[in-house]
Amino acid sequence: MVDIHAHILPFVDDGSSSLEVSIELIREAMDCGVKNQFLTPHFMKTRNFLSVAEENQKVFQSFKETIKQRGWDINLYLGNEIYYSIDVLESLRKKHILPLGNSNKVLIEFSLSEMLEDMPEAVHNISSLGYVPVIAHVERYSYLNRLDDIKILRRMGAMIQVNASSIVGLSGKTQQAKAMKMIKLNDVDFVASDVHASRLNHMKQAYALVLKKFGRDMAERIFNNQSVL
Amino acid sequence: MEFFEYRNVVIETPNSAEAEAYRKLELNIQMMSIDQKTQVIQCTSATPEDGKTTTSINLAAVYAEKGKKVIILDFDMRRPKIHRAFHQPNDKGFYDYITNDVDYHELIIHDKSGIDLMLTGKHMSFPHIVLESHKTIDMVQALRNEYDYIIIDSPPILSVTDAMIISSYVDGIIYVVAYNKTKKEDAKSGLVQLQKNNSRVLGAVLANIDVRKNKVYYGYYGKYTSENKDNI
């Protein structure tokens, strides 16, 4: 499995505040079957998560070494979950924030409750810098209910990520139904854990559910999307 | 949400009938400029999505093709679109000139098409105040000394006052009407407003025509002057 969205890197956002917890989160990911784990700390001015790439790289290298010493069979990559505003374009240019690993894909999120930013504009702006925007947990945006809108964003070049926890129904029936419908319509590119210390990892459960409902091809396509590696 | 993309037929399909229609548009503007210079050209329409931006970018491409130095100013600060048409990020532009005093030369994008661009940049409140400011007018005046042609993509006339403000410092206006879309009454009332403002309307472009279905009438550019206003 490839998990492109997780708040496991310690000390840099609200994901994990200790090394031990982060190690445990990696162990849980491995238990779920994750072989390629992206660590995507928030970059979000409004919540003061402003740890930049240079700082994250230092923590990441040290954390990677810790995992390596344990001999665990998991590849780690660094990225960011970027809360979109027009200012992040300059941060991307200056490489203060990072795409996912060595790919040209950038994980972006928006306000969950109200449309503060024009999503198509965001997709256009990030694409025109040469990146592929991956919109995080699309099913969670309360104002994004028209499934045709998802198709428009994809047509503009965006990729779509949904949370494993939404697939298993932990975010409510509405979000679960939305996520399932999007999978059915072939409009999901990645399922990810979005795991924090405070939230369990549901990748294994979600995989089983998708496997049962949509078959192995679909499950592999969205849980094991190698295009980001 | 709506998917849209702009086609610059003059660049993408230079031998097409559509591209030829834009070359005719340029020729007609040239003919109208024998006695009166037409260097700063505003593209506007009565209502949104009538084809202003497509007209702006294709006309600019004709000038670039002829080796003229041309810039497009995106003065539609409420719904900017030029950055979309040229696949450019829109985080730097006119906003920085107005609010941060950045030298406008640093904000001009030299696009690979040969067309220069001044995008809107970040969102600005009160565009009408900005557009009628000395600072804006000074920039347009200064650009006259640097470019052969300046094309201003502006908001529609019936929506906001911005287009009327812009019309006071341009040399001529191209009025875009979308075939099978713009309502006749809207097209007329937009035009009447421009006339009341004593604006120099160079002519109208009938956009949105499928050339395969309208072989005779393709990409028609209709001459309009204040004497034949009722023809529209």
PDB file of N, CA, C and O in Angstrom, chain A residues 1 3 26 30 34-39 60 64 67 72-78 229:
ATOM      1  N   MET A   1       0.830  -1.207   0.000  1.00  0.00           N
ATOM      2  CA  MET A   1       0.000   0.000   0.000  1.00  0.00           C
ATOM      3  C   MET A   1       0.866   1.260   0.000  1.00  0.00           C
ATOM      4  O   MET A   1       1.966   1.256   0.551  1.00  0.00           O
ATOM      5  N   ASP A   3       0.579   5.175   1.238  1.00  0.00           N
ATOM      6  CA  ASP A   3      -0.224   6.130   2.010  1.00  0.00           C
ATOM      7  C   ASP A   3       0.394   7.520   1.831  1.00  0.00           C
ATOM      8  O   ASP A   3       1.488   7.779   2.339  1.00  0.00           O
ATOM      9  N   ILE A  26       4.089   4.316  12.851  1.00  0.00           N
ATOM     10  CA  ILE A  26       4.704   3.609  11.723  1.00  0.00           C
ATOM     11  C   ILE A  26       4.406   2.110  11.834  1.00  0.00           C
ATOM     12  O   ILE A  26       4.071   1.451  10.845  1.00  0.00           O
ATOM     13  N   MET A  30       2.419  -0.242   9.141  1.00  0.00           N
ATOM     14  CA  MET A  30       2.929  -1.514   8.611  1.00  0.00           C
ATOM     15  C   MET A  30       1.922  -2.641   8.841  1.00  0.00           C
ATOM     16  O   MET A  30       1.718  -3.481   7.966  1.00  0.00           O
ATOM     17  N   VAL A  34       0.949  -0.989   4.784  1.00  0.00           N
ATOM     18  CA  VAL A  34       1.583   0.137   4.083  1.00  0.00           C
ATOM     19  C   VAL A  34       3.074  -0.151   3.892  1.00  0.00           C
ATOM     20  O   VAL A  34       3.782  -0.477   4.836  1.00  0.00           O
ATOM     21  N   LYS A  35       3.513  -0.038   2.645  1.00  0.00           N
ATOM     22  CA  LYS A  35       4.935  -0.249   2.328  1.00  0.00           C
ATOM     23  C   LYS A  35       5.622   1.084   2.017  1.00  0.00           C
ATOM     24  O   LYS A  35       6.838   1.213   2.114  1.00  0.00           O
ATOM     25  N   ASN A  36       4.830   2.034   1.577  1.00  0.00           N
ATOM     26  CA  ASN A  36       5.364   3.361   1.229  1.00  0.00           C
ATOM     27  C   ASN A  36       4.565   4.412   1.983  1.00  0.00           C
ATOM     28  O   ASN A  36       3.383   4.619   1.698  1.00  0.00           O
ATOM     29  N   GLN A  37       5.224   5.029   2.955  1.00  0.00           N
ATOM     30  CA  GLN A  37       4.532   5.958   3.842  1.00  0.00           C
ATOM     31  C   GLN A  37       5.041   7.382   3.626  1.00  0.00           C
ATOM     32  O   GLN A  37       6.236   7.650   3.800  1.00  0.00           O
ATOM     33  N   PHE A  38       4.135   8.270   3.230  1.00  0.00           N
ATOM     34  CA  PHE A  38       4.498   9.689   3.120  1.00  0.00           C
ATOM     35  C   PHE A  38       4.191  10.374   4.443  1.00  0.00           C
ATOM     36  O   PHE A  38       3.135  10.147   5.033  1.00  0.00           O
ATOM     37  N   LEU A  39       5.113  11.216   4.878  1.00  0.00           N
ATOM     38  CA  LEU A  39       4.917  12.000   6.099  1.00  0.00           C
ATOM     39  C   LEU A  39       4.643  13.432   5.645  1.00  0.00           C
ATOM     40  O   LEU A  39       5.497  14.073   5.031  1.00  0.00           O
ATOM     41  N   PHE A  60      13.025  14.681   9.664  1.00  0.00           N
ATOM     42  CA  PHE A  60      12.731  13.513   8.827  1.00  0.00           C
ATOM     43  C   PHE A  60      13.945  12.585   8.724  1.00  0.00           C
ATOM     44  O   PHE A  60      13.811  11.363   8.895  1.00  0.00           O
ATOM     45  N   LYS A  64      13.911   8.837  10.010  1.00  0.00           N
ATOM     46  CA  LYS A  64      14.122   7.769   9.027  1.00  0.00           C
ATOM     47  C   LYS A  64      15.222   6.818   9.520  1.00  0.00           C
ATOM     48  O   LYS A  64      15.113   5.591   9.402  1.00  0.00           O
ATOM     49  N   ILE A  67      13.915   4.507  12.208  1.00  0.00           N
ATOM     50  CA  ILE A  67      13.106   3.401  11.660  1.00  0.00           C
ATOM     51  C   ILE A  67      14.025   2.372  10.981  1.00  0.00           C
ATOM     52  O   ILE A  67      13.834   1.163  11.120  1.00  0.00           O
ATOM     53  N   TRP A  72      12.825  -2.192   9.851  1.00  0.00           N
ATOM     54  CA  TRP A  72      11.435  -2.325   9.399  1.00  0.00           C
ATOM     55  C   TRP A  72      11.340  -2.144   7.882  1.00  0.00           C
ATOM     56  O   TRP A  72      11.995  -1.282   7.304  1.00  0.00           O
ATOM     57  N   ASP A  73      10.437  -2.936   7.293  1.00  0.00           N
ATOM     58  CA  ASP A  73      10.298  -2.943   5.835  1.00  0.00           C
ATOM     59  C   ASP A  73       9.270  -1.894   5.385  1.00  0.00           C
ATOM     60  O   ASP A  73       8.127  -2.218   5.044  1.00  0.00           O
ATOM     61  N   ILE A  74       9.683  -0.662   5.438  1.00  0.00           N
ATOM     62  CA  ILE A  74       8.781   0.423   5.012  1.00  0.00           C
ATOM     63  C   ILE A  74       9.629   1.571   4.463  1.00  0.00           C
ATOM     64  O   ILE A  74      10.694   1.888   5.006  1.00  0.00           O
ATOM     65  N   ASN A  75       9.178   2.128   3.349  1.00  0.00           N
ATOM     66  CA  ASN A  75       9.887   3.295   2.769  1.00  0.00           C
ATOM     67  C   ASN A  75       9.212   4.573   3.240  1.00  0.00           C
ATOM     68  O   ASN A  75       7.977   4.683   3.185  1.00  0.00           O
ATOM     69  N   LEU A  76      10.012   5.521   3.663  1.00  0.00           N
ATOM     70  CA  LEU A  76       9.454   6.791   4.136  1.00  0.00           C
ATOM     71  C   LEU A  76       9.797   7.926   3.167  1.00  0.00           C
ATOM     72  O   LEU A  76      10.913   7.971   2.623  1.00  0.00           O
ATOM     73  N   TYR A  77       8.835   8.799   2.970  1.00  0.00           N
ATOM     74  CA  TYR A  77       9.027   9.967   2.099  1.00  0.00           C
ATOM     75  C   TYR A  77       8.489  11.200   2.824  1.00  0.00           C
ATOM     76  O   TYR A  77       7.534  11.093   3.595  1.00  0.00           O
ATOM     77  N   LEU A  78       9.063  12.337   2.495  1.00  0.00           N
ATOM     78  CA  LEU A  78       8.605  13.581   3.123  1.00  0.00           C
ATOM     79  C   LEU A  78       7.767  14.403   2.136  1.00  0.00           C
ATOM     80  O   LEU A  78       8.021  14.396   0.932  1.00  0.00           O
ATOM     81  N   LEU A 229       5.446   7.561  -6.504  1.00  0.00           N
ATOM     82  CA  LEU A 229       6.767   7.086  -6.029  1.00  0.00           C
ATOM     83  C   LEU A 229       7.909   7.512  -6.949  1.00  0.00           C
ATOM     84  O   LEU A 229       7.713   7.709  -8.125  1.00  0.00           O
TER      85      LEU A 229
END
